[in-house]
Short mmCIF file of C-alpha atoms in Angstrom, two decimals:
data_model
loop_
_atom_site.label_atom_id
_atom_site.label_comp_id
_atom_site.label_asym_id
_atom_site.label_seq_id
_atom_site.Cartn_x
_atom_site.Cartn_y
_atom_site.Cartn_z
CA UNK Z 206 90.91 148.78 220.63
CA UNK Z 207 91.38 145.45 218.95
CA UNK Z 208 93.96 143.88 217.78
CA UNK Z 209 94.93 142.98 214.36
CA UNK Z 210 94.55 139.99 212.42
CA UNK Z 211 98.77 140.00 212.61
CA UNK Z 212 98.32 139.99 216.21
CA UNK Z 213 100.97 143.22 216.47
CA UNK Z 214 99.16 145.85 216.35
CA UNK Z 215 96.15 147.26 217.97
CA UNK Z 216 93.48 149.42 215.87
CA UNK Z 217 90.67 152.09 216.98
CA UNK Z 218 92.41 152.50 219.89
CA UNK Z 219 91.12 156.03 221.77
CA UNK Z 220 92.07 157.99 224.63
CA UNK Z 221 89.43 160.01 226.86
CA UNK Z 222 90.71 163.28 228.51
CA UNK Z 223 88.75 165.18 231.30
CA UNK Z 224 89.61 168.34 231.53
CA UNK Z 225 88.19 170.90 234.45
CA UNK Z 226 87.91 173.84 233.04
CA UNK Z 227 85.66 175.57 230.61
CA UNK Z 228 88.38 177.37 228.95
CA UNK Z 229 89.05 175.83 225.20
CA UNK Z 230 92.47 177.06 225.20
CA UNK Z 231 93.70 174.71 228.01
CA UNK Z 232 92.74 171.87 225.67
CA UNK Z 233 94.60 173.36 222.76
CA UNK Z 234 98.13 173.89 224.46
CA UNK Z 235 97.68 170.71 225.92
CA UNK Z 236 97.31 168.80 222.45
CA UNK Z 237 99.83 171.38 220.85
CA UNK Z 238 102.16 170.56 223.40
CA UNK Z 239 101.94 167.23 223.35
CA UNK Z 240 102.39 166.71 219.86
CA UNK Z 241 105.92 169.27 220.10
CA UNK Z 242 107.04 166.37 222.30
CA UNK Z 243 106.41 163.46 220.63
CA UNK Z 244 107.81 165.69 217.18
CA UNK Z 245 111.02 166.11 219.10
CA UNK Z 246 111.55 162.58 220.86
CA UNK Z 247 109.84 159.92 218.69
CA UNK Z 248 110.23 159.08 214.74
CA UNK Z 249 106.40 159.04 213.52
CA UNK Z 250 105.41 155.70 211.99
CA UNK Z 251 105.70 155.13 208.34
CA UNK Z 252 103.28 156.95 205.84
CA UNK Z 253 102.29 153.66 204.52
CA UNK Z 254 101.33 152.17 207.87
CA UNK Z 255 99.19 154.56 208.64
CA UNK Z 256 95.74 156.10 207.54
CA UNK Z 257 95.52 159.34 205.61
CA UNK Z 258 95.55 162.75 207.51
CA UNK Z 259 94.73 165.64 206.97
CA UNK Z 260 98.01 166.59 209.26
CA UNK Z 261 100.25 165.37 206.75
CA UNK Z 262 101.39 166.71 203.00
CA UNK Z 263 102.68 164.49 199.89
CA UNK Z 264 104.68 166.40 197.33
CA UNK Z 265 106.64 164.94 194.47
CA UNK Z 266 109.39 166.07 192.54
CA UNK Z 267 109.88 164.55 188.97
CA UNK Z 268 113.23 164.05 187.57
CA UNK Z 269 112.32 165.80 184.48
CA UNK Z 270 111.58 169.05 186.59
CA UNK Z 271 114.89 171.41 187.58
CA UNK Z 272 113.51 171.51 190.82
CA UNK Z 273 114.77 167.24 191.20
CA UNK Z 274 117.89 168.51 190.81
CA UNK Z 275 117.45 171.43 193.81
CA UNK Z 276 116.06 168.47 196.50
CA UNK Z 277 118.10 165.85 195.71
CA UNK Z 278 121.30 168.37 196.25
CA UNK Z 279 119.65 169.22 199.72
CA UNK Z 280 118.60 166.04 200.73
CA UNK Z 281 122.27 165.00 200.17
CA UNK Z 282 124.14 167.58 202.04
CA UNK Z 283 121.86 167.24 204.83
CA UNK Z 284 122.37 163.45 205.43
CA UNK Z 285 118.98 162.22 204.38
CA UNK Z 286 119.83 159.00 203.23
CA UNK Z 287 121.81 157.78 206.44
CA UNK Z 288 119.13 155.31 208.12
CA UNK Z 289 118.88 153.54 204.84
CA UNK Z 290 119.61 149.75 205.29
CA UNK Z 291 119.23 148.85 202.21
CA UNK Z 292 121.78 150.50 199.46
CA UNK Z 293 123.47 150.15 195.83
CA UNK Z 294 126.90 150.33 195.82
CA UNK Z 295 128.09 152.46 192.60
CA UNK Z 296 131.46 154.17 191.86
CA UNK Z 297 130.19 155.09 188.25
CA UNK Z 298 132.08 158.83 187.66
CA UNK Z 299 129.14 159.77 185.59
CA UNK Z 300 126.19 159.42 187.40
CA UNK Z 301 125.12 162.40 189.62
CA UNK Z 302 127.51 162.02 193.13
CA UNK Z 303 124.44 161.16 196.08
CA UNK Z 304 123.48 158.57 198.53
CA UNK Z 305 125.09 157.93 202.26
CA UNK Z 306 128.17 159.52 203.10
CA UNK Z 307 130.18 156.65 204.73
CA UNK Z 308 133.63 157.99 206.27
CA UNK Z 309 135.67 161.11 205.00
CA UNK Z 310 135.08 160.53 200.83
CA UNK Z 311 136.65 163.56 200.40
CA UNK Z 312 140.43 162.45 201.66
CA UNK Z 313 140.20 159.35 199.17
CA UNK Z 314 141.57 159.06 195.74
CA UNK Z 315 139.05 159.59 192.99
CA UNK Z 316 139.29 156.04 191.85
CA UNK Z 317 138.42 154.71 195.06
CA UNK Z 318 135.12 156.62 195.97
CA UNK Z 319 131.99 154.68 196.30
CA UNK Z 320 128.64 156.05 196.98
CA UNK Z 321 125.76 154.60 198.86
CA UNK Z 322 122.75 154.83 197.07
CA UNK Z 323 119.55 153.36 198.74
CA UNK Z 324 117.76 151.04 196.83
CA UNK Z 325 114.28 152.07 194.76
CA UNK Z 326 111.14 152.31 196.80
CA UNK Z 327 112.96 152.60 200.10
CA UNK Z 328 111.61 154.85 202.46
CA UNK Z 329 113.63 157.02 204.92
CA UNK Z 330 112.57 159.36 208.24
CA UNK Z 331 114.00 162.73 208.35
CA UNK Z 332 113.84 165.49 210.35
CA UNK Z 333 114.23 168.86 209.30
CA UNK Z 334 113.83 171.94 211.71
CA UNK Z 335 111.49 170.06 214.18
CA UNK Z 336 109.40 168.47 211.68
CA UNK Z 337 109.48 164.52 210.32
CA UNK Z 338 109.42 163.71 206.86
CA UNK Z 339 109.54 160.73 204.91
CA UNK Z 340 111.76 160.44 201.81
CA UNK Z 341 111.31 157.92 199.12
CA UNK Z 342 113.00 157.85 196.00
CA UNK Z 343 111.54 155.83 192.53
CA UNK Z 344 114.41 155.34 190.30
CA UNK Z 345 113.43 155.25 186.41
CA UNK Z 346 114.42 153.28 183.25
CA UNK Z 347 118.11 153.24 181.92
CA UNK Z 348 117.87 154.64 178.42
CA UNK Z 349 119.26 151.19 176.36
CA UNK Z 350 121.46 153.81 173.97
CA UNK Z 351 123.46 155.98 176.98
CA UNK Z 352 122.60 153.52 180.01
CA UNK Z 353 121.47 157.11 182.04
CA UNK Z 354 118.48 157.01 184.12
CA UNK Z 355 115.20 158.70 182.78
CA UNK Z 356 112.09 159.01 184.58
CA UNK Z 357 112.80 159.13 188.71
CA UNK Z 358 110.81 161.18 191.03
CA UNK Z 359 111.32 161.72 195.08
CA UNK Z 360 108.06 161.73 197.35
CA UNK Z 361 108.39 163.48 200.76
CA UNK Z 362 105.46 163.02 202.96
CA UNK Z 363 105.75 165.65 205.81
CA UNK Z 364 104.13 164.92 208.73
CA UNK Z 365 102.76 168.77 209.39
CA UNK Z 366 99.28 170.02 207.81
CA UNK Z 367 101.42 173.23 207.86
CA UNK Z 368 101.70 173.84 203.79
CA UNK Z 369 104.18 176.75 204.74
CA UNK Z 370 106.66 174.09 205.71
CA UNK Z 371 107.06 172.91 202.20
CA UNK Z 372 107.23 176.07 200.69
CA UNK Z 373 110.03 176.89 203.17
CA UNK Z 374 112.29 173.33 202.45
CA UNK Z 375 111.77 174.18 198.71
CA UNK Z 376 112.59 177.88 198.95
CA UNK Z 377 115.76 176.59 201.18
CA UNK Z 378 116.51 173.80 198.35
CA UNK Z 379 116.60 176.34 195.65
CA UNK Z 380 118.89 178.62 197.42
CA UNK Z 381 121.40 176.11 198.46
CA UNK Z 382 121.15 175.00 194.43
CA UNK Z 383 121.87 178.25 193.25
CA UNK Z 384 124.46 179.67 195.93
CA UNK Z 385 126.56 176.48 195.10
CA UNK Z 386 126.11 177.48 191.32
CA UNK Z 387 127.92 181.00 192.22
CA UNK Z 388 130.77 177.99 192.04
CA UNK Z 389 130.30 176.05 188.93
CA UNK Z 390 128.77 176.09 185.56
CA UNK Z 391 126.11 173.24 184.74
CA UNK Z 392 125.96 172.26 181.54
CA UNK Z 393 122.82 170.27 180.62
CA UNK Z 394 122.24 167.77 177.23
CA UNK Z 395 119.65 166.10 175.67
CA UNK Z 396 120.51 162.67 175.35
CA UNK Z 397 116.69 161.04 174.43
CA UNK Z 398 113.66 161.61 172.16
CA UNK Z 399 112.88 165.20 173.41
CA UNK Z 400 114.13 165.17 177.24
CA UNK Z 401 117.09 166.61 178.88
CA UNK Z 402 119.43 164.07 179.92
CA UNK Z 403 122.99 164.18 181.27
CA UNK Z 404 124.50 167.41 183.64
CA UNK Z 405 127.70 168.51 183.52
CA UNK Z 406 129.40 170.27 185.85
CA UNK Z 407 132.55 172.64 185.04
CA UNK Z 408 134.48 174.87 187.08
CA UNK Z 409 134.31 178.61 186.25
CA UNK Z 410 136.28 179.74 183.86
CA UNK Z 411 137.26 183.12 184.88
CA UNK Z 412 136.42 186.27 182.23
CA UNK Z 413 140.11 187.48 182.49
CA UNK Z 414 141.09 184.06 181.23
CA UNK Z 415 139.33 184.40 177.78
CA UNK Z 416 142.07 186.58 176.06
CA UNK Z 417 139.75 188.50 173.39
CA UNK Z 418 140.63 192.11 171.95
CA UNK Z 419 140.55 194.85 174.88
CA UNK Z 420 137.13 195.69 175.60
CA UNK Z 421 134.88 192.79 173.89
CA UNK Z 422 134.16 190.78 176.83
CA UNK Z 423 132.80 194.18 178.72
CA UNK Z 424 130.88 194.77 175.78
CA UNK Z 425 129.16 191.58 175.60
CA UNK Z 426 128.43 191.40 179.30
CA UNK Z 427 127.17 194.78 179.65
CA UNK Z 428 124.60 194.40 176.88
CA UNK Z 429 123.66 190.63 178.49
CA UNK Z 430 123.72 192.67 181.89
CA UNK Z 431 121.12 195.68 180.68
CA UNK Z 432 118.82 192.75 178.87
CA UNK Z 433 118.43 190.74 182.41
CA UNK Z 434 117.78 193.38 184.59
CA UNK Z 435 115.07 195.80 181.94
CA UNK Z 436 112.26 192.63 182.42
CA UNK Z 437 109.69 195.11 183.27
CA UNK Z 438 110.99 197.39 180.48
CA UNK Z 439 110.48 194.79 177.75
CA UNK Z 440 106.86 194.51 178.94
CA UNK Z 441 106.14 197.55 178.97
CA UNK Z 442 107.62 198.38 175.49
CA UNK Z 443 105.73 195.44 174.31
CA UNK Z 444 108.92 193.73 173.21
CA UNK Z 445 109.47 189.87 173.72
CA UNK Z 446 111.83 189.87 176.81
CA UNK Z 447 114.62 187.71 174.51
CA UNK Z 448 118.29 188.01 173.48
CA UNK Z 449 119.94 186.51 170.60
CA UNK Z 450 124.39 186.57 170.20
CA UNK Z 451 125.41 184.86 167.26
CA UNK Z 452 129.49 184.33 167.61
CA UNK Z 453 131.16 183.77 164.41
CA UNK Z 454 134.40 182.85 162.52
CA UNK Z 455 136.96 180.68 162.44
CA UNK Z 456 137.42 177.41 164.41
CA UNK Z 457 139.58 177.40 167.94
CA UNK Z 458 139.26 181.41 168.13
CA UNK Z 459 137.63 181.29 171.80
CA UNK Z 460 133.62 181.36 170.72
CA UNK Z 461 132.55 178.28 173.04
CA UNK Z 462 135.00 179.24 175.66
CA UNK Z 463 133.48 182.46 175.91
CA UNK Z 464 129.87 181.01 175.91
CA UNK Z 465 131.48 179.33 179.16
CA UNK Z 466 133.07 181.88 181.22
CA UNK Z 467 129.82 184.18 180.34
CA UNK Z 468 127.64 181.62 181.92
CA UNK Z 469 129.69 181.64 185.11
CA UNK Z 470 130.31 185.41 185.28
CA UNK Z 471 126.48 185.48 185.47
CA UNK Z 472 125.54 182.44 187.14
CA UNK Z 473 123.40 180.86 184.44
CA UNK Z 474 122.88 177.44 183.32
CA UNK Z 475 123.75 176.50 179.97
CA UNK Z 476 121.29 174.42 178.09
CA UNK Z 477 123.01 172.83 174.19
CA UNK Z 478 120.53 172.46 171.79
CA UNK Z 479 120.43 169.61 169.99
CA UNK Z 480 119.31 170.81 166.11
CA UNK Z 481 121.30 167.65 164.65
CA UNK Z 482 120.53 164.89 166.99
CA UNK Z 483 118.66 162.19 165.82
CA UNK Z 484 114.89 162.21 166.75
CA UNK Z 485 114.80 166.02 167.67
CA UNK Z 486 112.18 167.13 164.97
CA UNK Z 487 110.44 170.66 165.38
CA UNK Z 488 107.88 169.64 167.61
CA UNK Z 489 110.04 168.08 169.70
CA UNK Z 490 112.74 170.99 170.48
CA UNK Z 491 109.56 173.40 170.81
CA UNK Z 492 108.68 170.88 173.73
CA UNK Z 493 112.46 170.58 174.73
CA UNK Z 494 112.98 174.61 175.25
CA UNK Z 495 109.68 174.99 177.11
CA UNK Z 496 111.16 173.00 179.67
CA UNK Z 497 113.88 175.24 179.82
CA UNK Z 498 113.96 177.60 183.57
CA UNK Z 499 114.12 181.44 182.16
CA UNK Z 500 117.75 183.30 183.30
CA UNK Z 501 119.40 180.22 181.52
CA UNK Z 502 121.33 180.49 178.14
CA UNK Z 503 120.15 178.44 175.36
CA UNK Z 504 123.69 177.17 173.16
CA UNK Z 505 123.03 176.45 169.29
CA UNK Z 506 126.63 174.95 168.24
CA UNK Z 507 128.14 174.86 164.80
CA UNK Z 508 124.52 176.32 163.78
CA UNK Z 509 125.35 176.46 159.73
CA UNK Z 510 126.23 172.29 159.69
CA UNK Z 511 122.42 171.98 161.29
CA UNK Z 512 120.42 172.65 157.64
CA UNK Z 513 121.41 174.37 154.65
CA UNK Z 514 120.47 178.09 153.48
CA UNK Z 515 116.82 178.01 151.32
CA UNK Z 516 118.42 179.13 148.51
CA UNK Z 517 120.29 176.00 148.59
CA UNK Z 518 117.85 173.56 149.30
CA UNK Z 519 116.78 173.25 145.17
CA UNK Z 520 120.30 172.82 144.60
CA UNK Z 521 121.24 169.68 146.76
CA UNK Z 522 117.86 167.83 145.77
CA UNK Z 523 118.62 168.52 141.81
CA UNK Z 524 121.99 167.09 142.75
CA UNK Z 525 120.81 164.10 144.80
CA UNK Z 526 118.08 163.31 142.23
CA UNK Z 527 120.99 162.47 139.54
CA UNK Z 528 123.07 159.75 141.99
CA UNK Z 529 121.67 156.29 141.97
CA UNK Z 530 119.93 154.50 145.09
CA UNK Z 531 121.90 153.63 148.14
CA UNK Z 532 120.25 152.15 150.84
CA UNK Z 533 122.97 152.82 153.52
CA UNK Z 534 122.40 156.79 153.23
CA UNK Z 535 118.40 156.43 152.14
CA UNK Z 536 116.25 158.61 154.28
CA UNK Z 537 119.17 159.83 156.18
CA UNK Z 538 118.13 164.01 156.44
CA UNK Z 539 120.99 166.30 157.40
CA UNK Z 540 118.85 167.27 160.21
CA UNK Z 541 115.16 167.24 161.72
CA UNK Z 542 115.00 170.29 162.57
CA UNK Z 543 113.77 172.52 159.75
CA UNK Z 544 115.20 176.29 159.49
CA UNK Z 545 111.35 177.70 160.08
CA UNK Z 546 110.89 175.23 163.08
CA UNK Z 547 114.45 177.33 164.26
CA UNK Z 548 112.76 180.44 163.25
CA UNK Z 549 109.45 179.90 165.08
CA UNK Z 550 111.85 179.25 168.12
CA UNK Z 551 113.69 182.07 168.21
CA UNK Z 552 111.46 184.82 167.18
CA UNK Z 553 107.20 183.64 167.03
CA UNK Z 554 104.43 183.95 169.55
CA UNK Z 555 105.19 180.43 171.01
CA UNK Z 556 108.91 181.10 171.84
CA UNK Z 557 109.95 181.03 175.25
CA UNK Z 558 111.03 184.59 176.86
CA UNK Z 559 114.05 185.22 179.10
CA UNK Z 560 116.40 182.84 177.38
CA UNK Z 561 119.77 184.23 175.95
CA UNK Z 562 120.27 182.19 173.07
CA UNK Z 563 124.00 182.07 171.99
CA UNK Z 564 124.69 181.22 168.66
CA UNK Z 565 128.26 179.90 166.97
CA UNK Z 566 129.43 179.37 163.27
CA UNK Z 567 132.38 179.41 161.36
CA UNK Z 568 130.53 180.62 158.18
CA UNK Z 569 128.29 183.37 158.77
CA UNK Z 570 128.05 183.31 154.95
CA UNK Z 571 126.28 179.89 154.84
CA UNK Z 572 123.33 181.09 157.12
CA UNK Z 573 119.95 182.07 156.17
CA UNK Z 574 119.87 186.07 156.42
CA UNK Z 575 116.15 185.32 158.54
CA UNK Z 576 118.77 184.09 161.25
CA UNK Z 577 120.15 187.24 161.41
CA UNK Z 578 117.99 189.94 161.85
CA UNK Z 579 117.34 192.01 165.04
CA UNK Z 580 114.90 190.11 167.00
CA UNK Z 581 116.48 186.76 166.84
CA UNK Z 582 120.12 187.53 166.76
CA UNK Z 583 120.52 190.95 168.14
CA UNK Z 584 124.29 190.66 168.80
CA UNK Z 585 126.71 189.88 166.29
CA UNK Z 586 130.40 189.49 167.24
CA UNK Z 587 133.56 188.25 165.17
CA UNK Z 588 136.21 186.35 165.87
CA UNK Z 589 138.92 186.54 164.30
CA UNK Z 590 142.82 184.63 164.68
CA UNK Z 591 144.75 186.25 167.61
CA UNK Z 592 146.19 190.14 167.50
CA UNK Z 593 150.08 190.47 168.16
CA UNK Z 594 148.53 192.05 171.50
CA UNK Z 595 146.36 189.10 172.27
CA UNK Z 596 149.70 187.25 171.97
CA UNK Z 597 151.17 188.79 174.23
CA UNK Z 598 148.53 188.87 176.55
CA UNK Z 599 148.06 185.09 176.53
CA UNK Z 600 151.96 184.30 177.21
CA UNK Z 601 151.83 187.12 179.62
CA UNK Z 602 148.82 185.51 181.62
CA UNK Z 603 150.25 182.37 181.19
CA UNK Z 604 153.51 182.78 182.70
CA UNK Z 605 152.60 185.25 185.48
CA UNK Z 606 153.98 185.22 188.76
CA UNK Z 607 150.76 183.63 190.07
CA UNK Z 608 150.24 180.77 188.07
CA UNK Z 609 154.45 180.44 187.54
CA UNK Z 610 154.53 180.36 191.59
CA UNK Z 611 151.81 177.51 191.91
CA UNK Z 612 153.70 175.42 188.82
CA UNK Z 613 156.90 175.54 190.53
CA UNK Z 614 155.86 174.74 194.19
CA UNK Z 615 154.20 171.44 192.25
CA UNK Z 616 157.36 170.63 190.34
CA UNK Z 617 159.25 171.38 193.35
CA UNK Z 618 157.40 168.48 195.23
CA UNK Z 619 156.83 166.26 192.84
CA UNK Z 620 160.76 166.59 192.31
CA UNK Z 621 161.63 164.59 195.25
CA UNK Z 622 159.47 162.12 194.73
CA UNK Z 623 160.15 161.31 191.10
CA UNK Z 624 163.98 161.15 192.35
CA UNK Z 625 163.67 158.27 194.77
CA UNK Z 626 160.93 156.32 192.09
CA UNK Z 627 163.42 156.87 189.23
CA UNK Z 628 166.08 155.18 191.21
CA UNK Z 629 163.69 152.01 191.62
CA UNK Z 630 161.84 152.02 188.10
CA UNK Z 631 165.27 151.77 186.96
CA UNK Z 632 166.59 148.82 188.57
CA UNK Z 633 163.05 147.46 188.55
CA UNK Z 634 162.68 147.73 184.57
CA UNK Z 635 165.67 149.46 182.01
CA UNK Z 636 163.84 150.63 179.01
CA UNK Z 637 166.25 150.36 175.57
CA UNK Z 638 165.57 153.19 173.61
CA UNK Z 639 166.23 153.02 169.78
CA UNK Z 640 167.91 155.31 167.48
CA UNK Z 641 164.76 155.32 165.47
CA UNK Z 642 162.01 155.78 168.35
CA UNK Z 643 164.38 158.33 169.75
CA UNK Z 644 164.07 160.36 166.61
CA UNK Z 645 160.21 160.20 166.77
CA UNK Z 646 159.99 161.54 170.58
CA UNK Z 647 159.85 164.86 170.91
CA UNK Z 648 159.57 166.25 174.64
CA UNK Z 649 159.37 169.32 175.77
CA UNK Z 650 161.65 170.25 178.95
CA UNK Z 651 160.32 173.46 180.88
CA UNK Z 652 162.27 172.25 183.83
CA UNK Z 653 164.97 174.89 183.63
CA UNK Z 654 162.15 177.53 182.76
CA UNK Z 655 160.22 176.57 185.68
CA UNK Z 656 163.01 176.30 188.19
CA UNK Z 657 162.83 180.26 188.86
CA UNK Z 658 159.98 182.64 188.69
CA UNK Z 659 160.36 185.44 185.91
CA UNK Z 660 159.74 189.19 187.09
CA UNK Z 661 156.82 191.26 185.45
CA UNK Z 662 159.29 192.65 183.08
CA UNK Z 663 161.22 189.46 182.47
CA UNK Z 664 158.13 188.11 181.33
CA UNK Z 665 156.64 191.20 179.53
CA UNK Z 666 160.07 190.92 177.19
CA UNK Z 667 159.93 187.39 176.64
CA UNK Z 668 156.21 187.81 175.53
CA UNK Z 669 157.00 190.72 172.70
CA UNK Z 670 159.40 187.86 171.46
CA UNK Z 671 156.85 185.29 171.85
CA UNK Z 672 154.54 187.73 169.49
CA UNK Z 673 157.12 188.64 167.14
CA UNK Z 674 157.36 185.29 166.24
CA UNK Z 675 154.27 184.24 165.81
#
């Protein structure tokens, strides 16, 4: 070939082969082995330094897309990013935890993790099961009101004209997304004009936890339970595949908790709908849902502080009309999100299917009665302030053997410890305590509590006290 004008590297370049035989097939193992080789012992050049191919496949994944969230997991766990040489250093606790893994991260405090993160337009070599691929990550814009990044995408060139092979790294991404998920609950918000934002990832909350009056969690999860697995039912009934559960009364009675342990009992992804944010008009959270996945719940919060009933409405403009002109509160609506722009979402032609759309309020009386028919809220279940037996269930869950045994093997340990500090802190610093700041501290001691494990009936008498008191 000849060389080019760098003087590096040589161009149109060939290679004759004779082969002796008349037999095509020869040919083909030859090439087909040939290429296996240089798969298994060489890193291919660069996408960008080379010409298109028709042996090669670009795919991009968009950060706005759920399935940016499935590769990006994968590429981490598999050590993608380790032949970056060019990283950002960030121990920011709120960012999504990726990048290079440098040394055992796991066996260091919290507040000294750092992750690698290779820099924007970088590009990486892979391989995955026998074939190369090239990773390269665009970060996006920082939002100037949360500082979060909007707008990144990953491009993987694979160096295969087999399309299977990127069906199978995506169908192996998902799973690996989901099987961790058995694990966690992912709580996604919007934080900008119309687009998810943040994640948020909780531990399962376990259903026994949730101390509700015998039999309502089963309830709730059995009818959540028949509505995900009758899909072809629904279509065939002609009836929009959709399930409304409004939760309702009083504040701190368990109706968010629930929504949580729900979402991990059935592996789903919780989505919070943002009817009061700022900028969120109807068109917008139309455009915001359809980007939902389906199988995910869909959490409307405090949903009678979002707008006020119709009946209403007259009311607080005749009242408003009469106060004179401030500019601070001028234009200021109580939301964006109008109650038939809510309706349309739950229950119209255009609304997403295979959501479960939890609802929660604390006045079922100040809702519209169009939020509460069948079709758009099809469960309703109150809350109300806790039984005498849901007393004594929560003191008896919370001072079981299980949970007493791992609270006093902790205050057993960190007993010896805080022994020989005390000791030092003392002579290091001695604290004078006031008669007056004395009487305004109020600590609780458990230590003689905690020093010995109740028995099951111990603890089943102290918690028919606990309840009688209450």
């Amino acid at each position: 070939g000849v060389m080019a004008f760098n003087g590096q590297t040589e161009e149109n370049a060939s290679l004759t082969l004779t082969v002796y035989t008349r037999k095509k097939k020869v040919l083909d193992d030859l090439v087909e082995e040939a290429r296996l080789y240089y798969i298994s012992t060489e890193k291919p050049p660069l996408a960008a330094q080379t010409k298109k191919s028709n042996l090669t496949l670009k795919a991009t994944f968009e950060q706005a897309d759920y399935t940016y969230s499935w590769l990006l997991e994968f590429l981490n766990s598999h050590n993608a990013w380790q032949n970056s040489n060019e990283v950002i250093v960030t121990a920011k606790s709120a960012e999504q935890k990726w990048g290079m893994i440098l040394g055992d991260i796991e066996e260091r405090d919290e507040k000294l993790r750092a992750y690698y993160q290779p820099a924007s337009q970088s590009q990486h070599l892979w391989n995955w099961k026998g074939t190369w691929i090239q990773v390269q990550r665009t970060a996006g814009s920082r939002d100037y009101r949360t500082g979060k990044e909007e707008g990144a995408s990953i491009s993987l060139t694979l160096f295969t004209g087999r399309k299977e092979t990127l069906d199978e790294l995506v169908a192996a991404a998902a799973e690996q997304y989901w099987e961790r998920s058995s694990r966690r609950v992912t709580v996604h918000t919007c934080e900008s004009y119309g687009d998810w934002g943040a994640t948020i990832t909780k531990q399962i909350r376990p259903m026994d936890s949730v101390i509700l009056p015998h039999g309502m969690t089963d309830l709730m999860l059995d009818d959540l339970r028949e509505f995900m697995d009758n899909k072809e039912w629904y279509a065939a009934a002609g009836i929009p595949w959709r399930r409304g559960v409004l939760l309702w009364g009083p504040p701190g009675t368990g109706k968010s908790t629930t929504v949580h342990a729900i979402a991990g009992e059935l592996q789903l992804e919780i989505y919070c709908v943002p009817l009061s944010s700022n900028g969120i008009d109807d068109s917008s959270l139309q455009r915001l849902i359809a980007s939902t996945p389906p199988n995910c719940i869909l959490l409307l919060e405090d949903i009678d502080c979002a707008f006020p009933p119709r009946e209403n409405e007259e009311d607080e403009a005749d009242a408003l009309s009469g106060r004179p002109f401030d500019p601070y509160t001028y234009g200021q609506a109580k939301s964006n999100v109008t109650l038939s722009g809510l309706l349309n979402l739950l229950d119209s032609v255009s609304s997403e299917e295979g959501r479960i759309v939890f609802a929660t309020t604390n006045h079922i009386d100040r809702l519209d009665p169009a939020l509460l028919r069948p079709g758009r809220m099809d469960l309703r279940v109150e809350y109300k302030n806790a039984t005498r037996q849901q007393t004594i269930d929560l003191f008896s869950r919370f001072y079981s053997q299980e949970l007493m045994t791992k609270t006093t093997k902790s205050t057993q340990l960190a007993a010896a410890a805080e022994q020989q500090q005390e000791a030092e802190v003392a002579r290091a610093k001695a604290v004078v305590l006031s008669d007056e700041a004395a009487a305004l501290i109020k600590k609780s001691d458990n230590s003689s509590f905690l020093a010995s494990v109740p028995t099951v009936n111990e603890v089943a008498e102290l918690a028919v006290k606990f309840a009688e008191k209450v």
